[in-house]
CSV table of C-alpha atoms and ligand atoms in Angstrom, one decimal:
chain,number,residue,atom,x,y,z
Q,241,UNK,CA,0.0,0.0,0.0
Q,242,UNK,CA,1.5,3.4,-0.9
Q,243,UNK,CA,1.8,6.0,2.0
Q,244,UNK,CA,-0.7,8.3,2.9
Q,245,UNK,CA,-0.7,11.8,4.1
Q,246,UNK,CA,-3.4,14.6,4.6
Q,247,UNK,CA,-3.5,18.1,4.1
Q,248,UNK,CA,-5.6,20.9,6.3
Q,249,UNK,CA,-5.9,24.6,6.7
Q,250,UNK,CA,-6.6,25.7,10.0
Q,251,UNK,CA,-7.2,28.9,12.0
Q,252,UNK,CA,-7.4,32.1,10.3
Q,253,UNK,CA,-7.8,31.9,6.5
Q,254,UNK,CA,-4.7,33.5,4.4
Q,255,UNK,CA,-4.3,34.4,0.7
Q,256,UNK,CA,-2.0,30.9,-0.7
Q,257,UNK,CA,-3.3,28.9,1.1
Q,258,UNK,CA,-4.7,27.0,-2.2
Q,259,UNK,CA,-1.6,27.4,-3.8
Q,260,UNK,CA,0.0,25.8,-0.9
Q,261,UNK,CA,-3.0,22.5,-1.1
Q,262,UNK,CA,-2.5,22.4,-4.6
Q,263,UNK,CA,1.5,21.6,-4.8
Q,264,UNK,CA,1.2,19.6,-1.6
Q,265,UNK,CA,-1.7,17.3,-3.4
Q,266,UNK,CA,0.0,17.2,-7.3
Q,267,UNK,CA,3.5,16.9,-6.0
Q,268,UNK,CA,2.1,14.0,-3.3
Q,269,UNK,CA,0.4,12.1,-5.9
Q,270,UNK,CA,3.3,12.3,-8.5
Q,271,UNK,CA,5.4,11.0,-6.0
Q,272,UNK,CA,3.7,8.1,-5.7
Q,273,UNK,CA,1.8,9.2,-2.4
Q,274,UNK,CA,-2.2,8.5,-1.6
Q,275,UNK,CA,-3.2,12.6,-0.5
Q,276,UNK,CA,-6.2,13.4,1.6
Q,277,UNK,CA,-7.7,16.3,2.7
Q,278,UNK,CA,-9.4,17.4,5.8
Q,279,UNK,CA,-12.2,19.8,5.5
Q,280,UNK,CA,-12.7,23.0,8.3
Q,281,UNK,CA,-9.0,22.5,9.7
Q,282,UNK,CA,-8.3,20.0,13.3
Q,283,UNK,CA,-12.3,20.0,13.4
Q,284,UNK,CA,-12.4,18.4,10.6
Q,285,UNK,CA,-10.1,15.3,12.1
Q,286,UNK,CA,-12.2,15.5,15.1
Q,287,UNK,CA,-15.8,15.2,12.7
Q,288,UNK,CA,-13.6,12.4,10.6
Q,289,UNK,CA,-14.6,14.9,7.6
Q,290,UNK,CA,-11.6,13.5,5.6
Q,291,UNK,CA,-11.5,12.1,1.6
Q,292,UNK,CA,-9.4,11.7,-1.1
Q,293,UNK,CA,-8.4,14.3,-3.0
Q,294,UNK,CA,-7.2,13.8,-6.8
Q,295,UNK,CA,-5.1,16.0,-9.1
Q,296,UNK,CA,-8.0,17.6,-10.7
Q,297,UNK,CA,-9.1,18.2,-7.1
Q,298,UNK,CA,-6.9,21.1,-7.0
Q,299,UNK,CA,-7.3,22.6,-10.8
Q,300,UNK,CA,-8.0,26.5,-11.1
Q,301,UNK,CA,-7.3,27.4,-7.7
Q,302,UNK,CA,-4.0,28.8,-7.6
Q,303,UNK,CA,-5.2,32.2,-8.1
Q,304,UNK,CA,-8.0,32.2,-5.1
Q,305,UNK,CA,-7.9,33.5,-2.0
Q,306,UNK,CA,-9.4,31.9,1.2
Q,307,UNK,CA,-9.2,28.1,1.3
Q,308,UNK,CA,-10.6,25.4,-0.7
Q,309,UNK,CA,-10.8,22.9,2.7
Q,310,UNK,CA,-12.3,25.6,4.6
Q,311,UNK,CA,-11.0,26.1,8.2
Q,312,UNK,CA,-11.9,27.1,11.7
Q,313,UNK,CA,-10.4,27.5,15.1
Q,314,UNK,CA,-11.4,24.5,17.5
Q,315,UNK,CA,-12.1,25.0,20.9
Q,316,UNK,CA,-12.8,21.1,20.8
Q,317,UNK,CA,-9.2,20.3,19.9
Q,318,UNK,CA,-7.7,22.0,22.6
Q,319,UNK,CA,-8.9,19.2,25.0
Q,320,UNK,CA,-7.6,15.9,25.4
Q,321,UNK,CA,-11.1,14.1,24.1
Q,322,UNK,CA,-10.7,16.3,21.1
Q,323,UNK,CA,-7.3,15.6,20.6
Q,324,UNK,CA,-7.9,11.8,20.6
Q,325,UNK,CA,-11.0,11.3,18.6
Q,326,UNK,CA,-8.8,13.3,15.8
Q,327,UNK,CA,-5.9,10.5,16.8
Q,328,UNK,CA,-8.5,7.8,16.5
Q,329,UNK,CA,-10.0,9.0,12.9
Q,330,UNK,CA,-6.3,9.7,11.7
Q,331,UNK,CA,-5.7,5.7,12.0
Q,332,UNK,CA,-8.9,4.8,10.9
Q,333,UNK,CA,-7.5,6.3,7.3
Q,334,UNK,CA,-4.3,4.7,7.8
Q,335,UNK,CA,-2.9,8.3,7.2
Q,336,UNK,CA,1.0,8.1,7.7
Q,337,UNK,CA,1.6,12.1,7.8
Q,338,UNK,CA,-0.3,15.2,8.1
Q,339,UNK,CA,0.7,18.6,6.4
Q,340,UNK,CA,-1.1,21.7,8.0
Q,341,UNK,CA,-1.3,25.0,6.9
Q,342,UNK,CA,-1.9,27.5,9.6
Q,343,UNK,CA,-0.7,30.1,12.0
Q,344,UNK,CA,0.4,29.7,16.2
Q,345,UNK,CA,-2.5,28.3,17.1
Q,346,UNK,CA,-2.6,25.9,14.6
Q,347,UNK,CA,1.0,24.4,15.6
Q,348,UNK,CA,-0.1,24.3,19.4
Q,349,UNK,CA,-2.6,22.2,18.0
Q,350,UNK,CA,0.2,20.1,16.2
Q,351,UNK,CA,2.5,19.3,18.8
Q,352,UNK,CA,-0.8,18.2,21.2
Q,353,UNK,CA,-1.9,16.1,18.4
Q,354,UNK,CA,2.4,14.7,18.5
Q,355,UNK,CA,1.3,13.3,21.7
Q,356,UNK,CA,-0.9,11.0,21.2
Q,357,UNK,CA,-0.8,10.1,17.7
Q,358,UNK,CA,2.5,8.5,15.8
Q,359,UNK,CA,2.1,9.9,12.6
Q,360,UNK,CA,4.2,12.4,10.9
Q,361,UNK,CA,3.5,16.0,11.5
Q,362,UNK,CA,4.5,19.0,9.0
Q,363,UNK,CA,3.1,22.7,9.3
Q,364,UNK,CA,3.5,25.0,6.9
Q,365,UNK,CA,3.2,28.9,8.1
Q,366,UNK,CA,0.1,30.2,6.9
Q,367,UNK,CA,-1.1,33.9,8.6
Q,368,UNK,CA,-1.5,37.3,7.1
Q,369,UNK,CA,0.2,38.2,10.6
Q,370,UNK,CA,4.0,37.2,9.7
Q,371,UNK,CA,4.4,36.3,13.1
Q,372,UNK,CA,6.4,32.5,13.1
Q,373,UNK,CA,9.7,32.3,13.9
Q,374,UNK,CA,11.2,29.9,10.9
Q,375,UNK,CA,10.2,31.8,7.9
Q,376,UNK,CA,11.0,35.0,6.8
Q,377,UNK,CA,7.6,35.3,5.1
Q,378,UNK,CA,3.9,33.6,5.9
Q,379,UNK,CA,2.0,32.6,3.4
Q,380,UNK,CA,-0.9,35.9,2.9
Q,381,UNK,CA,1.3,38.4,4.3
Q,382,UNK,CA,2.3,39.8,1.2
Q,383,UNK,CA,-1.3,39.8,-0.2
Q,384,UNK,CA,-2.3,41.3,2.8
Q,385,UNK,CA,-0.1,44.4,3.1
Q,386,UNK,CA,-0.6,44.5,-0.7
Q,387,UNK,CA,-4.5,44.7,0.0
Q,388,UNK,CA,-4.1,47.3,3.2
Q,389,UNK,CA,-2.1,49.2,0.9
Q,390,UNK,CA,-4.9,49.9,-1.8
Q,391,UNK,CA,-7.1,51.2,0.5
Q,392,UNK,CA,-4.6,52.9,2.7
Q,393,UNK,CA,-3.9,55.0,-0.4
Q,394,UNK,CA,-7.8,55.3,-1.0
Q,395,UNK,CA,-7.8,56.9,2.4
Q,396,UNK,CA,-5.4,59.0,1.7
Q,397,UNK,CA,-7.5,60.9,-1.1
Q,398,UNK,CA,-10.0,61.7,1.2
Q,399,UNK,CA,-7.5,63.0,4.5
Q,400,UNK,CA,-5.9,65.3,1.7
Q,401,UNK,CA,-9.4,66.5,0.6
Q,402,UNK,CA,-10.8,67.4,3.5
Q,403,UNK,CA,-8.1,68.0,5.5
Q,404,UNK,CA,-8.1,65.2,8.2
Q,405,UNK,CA,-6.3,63.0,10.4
Q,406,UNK,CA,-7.3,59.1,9.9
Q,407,UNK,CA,-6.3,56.9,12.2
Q,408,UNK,CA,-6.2,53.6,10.1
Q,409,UNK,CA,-6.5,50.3,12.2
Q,410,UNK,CA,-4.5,47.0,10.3
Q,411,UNK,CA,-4.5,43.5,11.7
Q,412,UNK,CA,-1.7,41.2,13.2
Q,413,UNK,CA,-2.7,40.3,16.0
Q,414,UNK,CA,0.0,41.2,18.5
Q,415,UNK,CA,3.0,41.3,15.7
Q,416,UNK,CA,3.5,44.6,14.1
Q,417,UNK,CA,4.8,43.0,10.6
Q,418,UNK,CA,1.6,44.4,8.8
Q,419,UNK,CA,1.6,47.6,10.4
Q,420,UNK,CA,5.4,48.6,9.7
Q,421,UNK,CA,5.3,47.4,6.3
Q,422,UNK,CA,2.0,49.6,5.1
Q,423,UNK,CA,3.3,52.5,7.1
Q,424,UNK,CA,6.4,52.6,4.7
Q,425,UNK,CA,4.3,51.4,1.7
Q,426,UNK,CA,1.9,54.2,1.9
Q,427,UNK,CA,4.1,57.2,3.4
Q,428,UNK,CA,2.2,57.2,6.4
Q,429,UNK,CA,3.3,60.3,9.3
Q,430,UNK,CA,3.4,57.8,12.3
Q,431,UNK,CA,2.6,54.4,13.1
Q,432,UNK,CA,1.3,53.1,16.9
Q,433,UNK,CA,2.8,49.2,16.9
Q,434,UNK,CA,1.6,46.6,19.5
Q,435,UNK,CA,3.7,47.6,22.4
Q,436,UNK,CA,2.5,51.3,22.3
Q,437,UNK,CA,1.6,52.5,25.8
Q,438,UNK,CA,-1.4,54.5,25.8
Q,439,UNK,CA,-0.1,57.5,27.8
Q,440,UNK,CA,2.3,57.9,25.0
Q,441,UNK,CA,-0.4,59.6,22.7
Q,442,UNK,CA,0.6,63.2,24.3
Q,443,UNK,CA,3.5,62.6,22.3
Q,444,UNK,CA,1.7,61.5,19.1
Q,445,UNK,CA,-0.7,64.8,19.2
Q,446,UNK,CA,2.1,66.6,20.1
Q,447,UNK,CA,4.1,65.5,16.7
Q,448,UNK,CA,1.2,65.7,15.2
Q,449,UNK,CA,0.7,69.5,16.0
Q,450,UNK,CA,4.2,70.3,15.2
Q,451,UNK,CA,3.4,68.7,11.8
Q,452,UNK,CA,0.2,71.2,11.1
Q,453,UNK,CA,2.6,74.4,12.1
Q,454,UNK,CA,5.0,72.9,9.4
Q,455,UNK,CA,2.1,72.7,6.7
Q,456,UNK,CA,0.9,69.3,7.1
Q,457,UNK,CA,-2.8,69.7,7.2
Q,458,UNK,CA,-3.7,65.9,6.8
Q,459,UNK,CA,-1.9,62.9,8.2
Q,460,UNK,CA,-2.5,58.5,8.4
Q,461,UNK,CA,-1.4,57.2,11.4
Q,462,UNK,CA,-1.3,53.4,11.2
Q,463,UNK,CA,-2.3,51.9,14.1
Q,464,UNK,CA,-1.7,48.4,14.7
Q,465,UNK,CA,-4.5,46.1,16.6
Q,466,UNK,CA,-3.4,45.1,19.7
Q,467,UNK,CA,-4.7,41.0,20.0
Q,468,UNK,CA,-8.0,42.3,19.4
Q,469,UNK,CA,-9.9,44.6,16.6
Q,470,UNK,CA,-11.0,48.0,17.5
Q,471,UNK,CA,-8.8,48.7,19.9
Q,472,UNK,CA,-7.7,52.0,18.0
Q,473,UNK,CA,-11.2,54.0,19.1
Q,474,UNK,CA,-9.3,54.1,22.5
Q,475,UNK,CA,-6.3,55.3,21.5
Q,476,UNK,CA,-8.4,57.9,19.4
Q,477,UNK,CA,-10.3,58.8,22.3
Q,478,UNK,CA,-7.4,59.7,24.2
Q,479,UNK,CA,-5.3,62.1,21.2
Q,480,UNK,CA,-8.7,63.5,21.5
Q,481,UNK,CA,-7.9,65.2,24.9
Q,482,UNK,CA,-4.4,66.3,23.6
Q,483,UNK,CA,-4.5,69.1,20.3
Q,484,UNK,CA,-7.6,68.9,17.9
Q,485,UNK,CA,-10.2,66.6,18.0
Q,486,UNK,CA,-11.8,64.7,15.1
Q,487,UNK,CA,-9.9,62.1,14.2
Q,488,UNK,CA,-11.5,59.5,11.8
Q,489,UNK,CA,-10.9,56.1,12.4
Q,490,UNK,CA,-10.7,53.4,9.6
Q,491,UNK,CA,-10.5,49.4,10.5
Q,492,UNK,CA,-9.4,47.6,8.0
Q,493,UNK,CA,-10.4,44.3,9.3
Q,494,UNK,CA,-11.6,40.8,7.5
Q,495,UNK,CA,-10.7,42.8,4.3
Q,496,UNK,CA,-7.2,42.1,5.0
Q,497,UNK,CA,-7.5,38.4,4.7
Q,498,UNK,CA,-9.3,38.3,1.4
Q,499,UNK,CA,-8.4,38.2,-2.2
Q,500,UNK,CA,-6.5,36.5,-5.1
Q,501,UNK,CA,-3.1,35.6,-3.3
Q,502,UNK,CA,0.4,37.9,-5.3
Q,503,UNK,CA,2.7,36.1,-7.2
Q,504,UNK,CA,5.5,36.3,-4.2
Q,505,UNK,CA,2.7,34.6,-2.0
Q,506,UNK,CA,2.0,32.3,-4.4
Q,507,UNK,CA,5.3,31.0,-5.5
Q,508,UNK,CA,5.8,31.1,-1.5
Q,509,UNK,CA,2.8,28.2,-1.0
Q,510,UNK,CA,3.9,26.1,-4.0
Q,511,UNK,CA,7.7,25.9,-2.3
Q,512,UNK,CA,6.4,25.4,0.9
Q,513,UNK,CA,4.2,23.0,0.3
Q,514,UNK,CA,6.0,20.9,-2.1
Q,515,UNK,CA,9.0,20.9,0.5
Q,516,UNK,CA,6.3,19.8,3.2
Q,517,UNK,CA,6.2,16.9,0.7
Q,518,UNK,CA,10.0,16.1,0.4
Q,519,UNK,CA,10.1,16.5,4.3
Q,520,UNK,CA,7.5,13.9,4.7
Q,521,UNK,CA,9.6,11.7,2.5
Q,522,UNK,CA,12.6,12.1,4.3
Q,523,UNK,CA,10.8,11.1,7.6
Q,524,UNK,CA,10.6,14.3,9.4
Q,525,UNK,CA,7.8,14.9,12.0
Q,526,UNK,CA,7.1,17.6,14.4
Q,527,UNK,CA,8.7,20.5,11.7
Q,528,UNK,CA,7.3,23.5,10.0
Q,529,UNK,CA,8.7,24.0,6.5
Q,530,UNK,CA,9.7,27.7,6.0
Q,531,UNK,CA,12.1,29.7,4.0
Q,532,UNK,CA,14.8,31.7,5.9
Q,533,UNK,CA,17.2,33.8,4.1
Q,534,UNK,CA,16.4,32.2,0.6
Q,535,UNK,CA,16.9,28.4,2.2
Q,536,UNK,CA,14.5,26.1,2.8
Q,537,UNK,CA,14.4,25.2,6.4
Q,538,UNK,CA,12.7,22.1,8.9
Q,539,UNK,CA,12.4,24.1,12.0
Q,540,UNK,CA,10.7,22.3,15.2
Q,541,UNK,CA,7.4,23.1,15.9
Q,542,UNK,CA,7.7,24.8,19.1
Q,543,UNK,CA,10.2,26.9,17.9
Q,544,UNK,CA,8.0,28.8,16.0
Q,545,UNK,CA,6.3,30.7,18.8
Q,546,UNK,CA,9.2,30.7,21.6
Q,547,UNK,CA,12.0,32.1,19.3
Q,548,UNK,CA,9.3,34.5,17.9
Q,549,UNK,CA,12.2,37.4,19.9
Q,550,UNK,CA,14.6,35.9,16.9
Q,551,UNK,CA,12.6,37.5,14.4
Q,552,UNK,CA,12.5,41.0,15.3
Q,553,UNK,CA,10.6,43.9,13.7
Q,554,UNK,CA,13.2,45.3,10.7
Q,555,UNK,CA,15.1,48.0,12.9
Q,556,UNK,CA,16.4,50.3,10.0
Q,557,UNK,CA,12.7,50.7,8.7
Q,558,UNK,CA,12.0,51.8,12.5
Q,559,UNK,CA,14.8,54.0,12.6
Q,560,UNK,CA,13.9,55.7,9.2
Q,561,UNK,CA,10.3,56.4,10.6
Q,562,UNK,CA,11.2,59.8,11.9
Q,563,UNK,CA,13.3,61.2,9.1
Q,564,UNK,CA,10.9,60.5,6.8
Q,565,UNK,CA,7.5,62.0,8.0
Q,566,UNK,CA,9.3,65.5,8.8
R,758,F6P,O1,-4.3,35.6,12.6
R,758,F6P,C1,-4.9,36.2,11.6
R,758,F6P,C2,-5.9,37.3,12.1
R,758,F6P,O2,-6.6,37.9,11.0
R,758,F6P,C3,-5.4,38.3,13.0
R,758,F6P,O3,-4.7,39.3,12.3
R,758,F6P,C4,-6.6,38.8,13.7
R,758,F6P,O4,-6.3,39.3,15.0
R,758,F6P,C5,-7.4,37.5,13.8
R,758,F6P,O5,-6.9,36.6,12.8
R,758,F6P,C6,-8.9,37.7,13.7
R,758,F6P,O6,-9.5,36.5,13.9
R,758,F6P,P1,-11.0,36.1,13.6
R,758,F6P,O7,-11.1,36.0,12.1
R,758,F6P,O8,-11.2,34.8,14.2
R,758,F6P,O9,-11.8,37.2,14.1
């Protein structure tokens, strides 16, 4: 009997993620593998919502964004019970590896699962958020700051018109990848990252009142969301009590996660997931596949969210912020 391995997307959908199921299921089955896939993520292991998947499975659906397999984020699998039935059903399909696309909480799922089934395990890092340790890149993060960036520079039209600060909310949960990135993307005059303290927006009206004096009568200040959405109507609540009130607030939201992947995002999927392929081959288990420095790279599991500090914020675009909004 040839091997078997399945493929899932869980947690928060992210633009390549079909490109990523699509070389992970035609590369399989030219290798001589049997490929499965699970539908809505570790639910779906749990639900046994598993079937075979085909070459033609996965034709015309490089170019879409959200996920072919649908996902969701599983309260169930965080429990042992959970954990096990999805053990159970993994053996019922004789299925010798699983291959999952998804972001942190996907791989603390992962390394559960390691516990108590023998399988091979290989994630692949798919968020908009950019924030695993092991690749330089996630899979959706270049669509996404592509996508925040069309409608940042929509904004922009209007805060020129009328005159107006925008205060311009972008996800990432508590990583400020997204954020930095539009901010330099789209010329924005300041940008509030994850660790801002909220008593520093004296500082931020005061910059930004300095700014009017020097002519600028309109300004985008990026702010990034801080674990949750909407948190920027607080911090414009407060620059409220400092200079001029009247901010307008944007939140970019859900948008972010949406749309036809870019060609770096997809090229990104197709490596990754064919290389989740070759990894499976070569016996690994308990591994994401990422790309580091232009190498492709088996890096532990866990790794991925403790040595999150190795991966810091690019310090040279954070030094350059000042200079360039005067
Ligand atoms: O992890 C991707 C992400 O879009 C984050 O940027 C955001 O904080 C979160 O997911 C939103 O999750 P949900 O779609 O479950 O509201």
């Amino acid at each position: 009997m040839s091997e078997r391995i399945a493929v899932l997307t869980s947690g928060g959908d992210a633009p390549g993620m079909n490109a990523a199921i699509r070389a992970i299921v035609r590369v399989g089955i030219a290798d001589g593998l049997e490929v499965f896939g699970v539908r809505h993520g570790l639910q779906g292991l749990i639900d046994d919502d598993i079937f075979r998947m085909n070459p033609r499975d996965v034709s015309n659906i490089i170019q879409r964004g959200g996920t072919i397999l649908h996902t969701a984020r599983s309260k169930e699998f965080m429990e042992i019970d959970g954990q096990q039935k999805a053990a159970d059903n993994l053996r019922k399909h004789n299925i010798d590896g699983l291959l999952a696309i998804g972001g942190d909480g996907t791989f603390h799922g992962l390394v559960d699962l390691e516990k108590v089934w023998d399988g091979q395990i290989i994630g692949l890092p798919g968020t908009i958020d950019n924030d695993l340790y092991g690749s330089d890149f996630t899979i959706g993060f270049d669509t996404a700051i592509n996508t925040a960036l069309e409608s940042i520079d929509k904004i922009r039209d209007t805060a020129e018109s009328h005159e107006r600060m925008f205060l311009i909310e972008v996800m990432g949960r508590w990583a400020g990848y997204i954020a930095l990135d539009v901010t330099i993307a789209s010329g924005a005059e300041e940008v509030i990252l994850p660790d801002f303290d909220i008593l520093e927006c004296d500082q931020v009206a005061r910059k930004l009142e300095e700014g009017k004096k020097k002519g600028k009568m309109s300004g985008i200040l990026i702010v990034s969301e801080r674990g949750k959405e909407g948190g920027v109507y607080e911090i414009a609540k407060e620059l409220d009590k400092y200079g001029e009130s009247g901010y307008r607030v944007t939140i970019l939201g859900h948008i972010q996660r949406g749309g036809s992947p870019t060609a770096r995002d997809r090229v990104l999927a197709t490596k990754l997931g064919a290389y989740a392929v070759r990894l499976f081959q070569e016996g690994a288990t308990g591994v994401m596949a990422g790309e580091m420095s232009g190498k492709l790279v088996a890096i532990p599991l866990k790794d991925t969210w403790t040595r999150k500090q190795e991966k810091p914020l690019d310090k040279f675009l954070l030094e350059i912020l000042e200079p360039l909004a005067i």
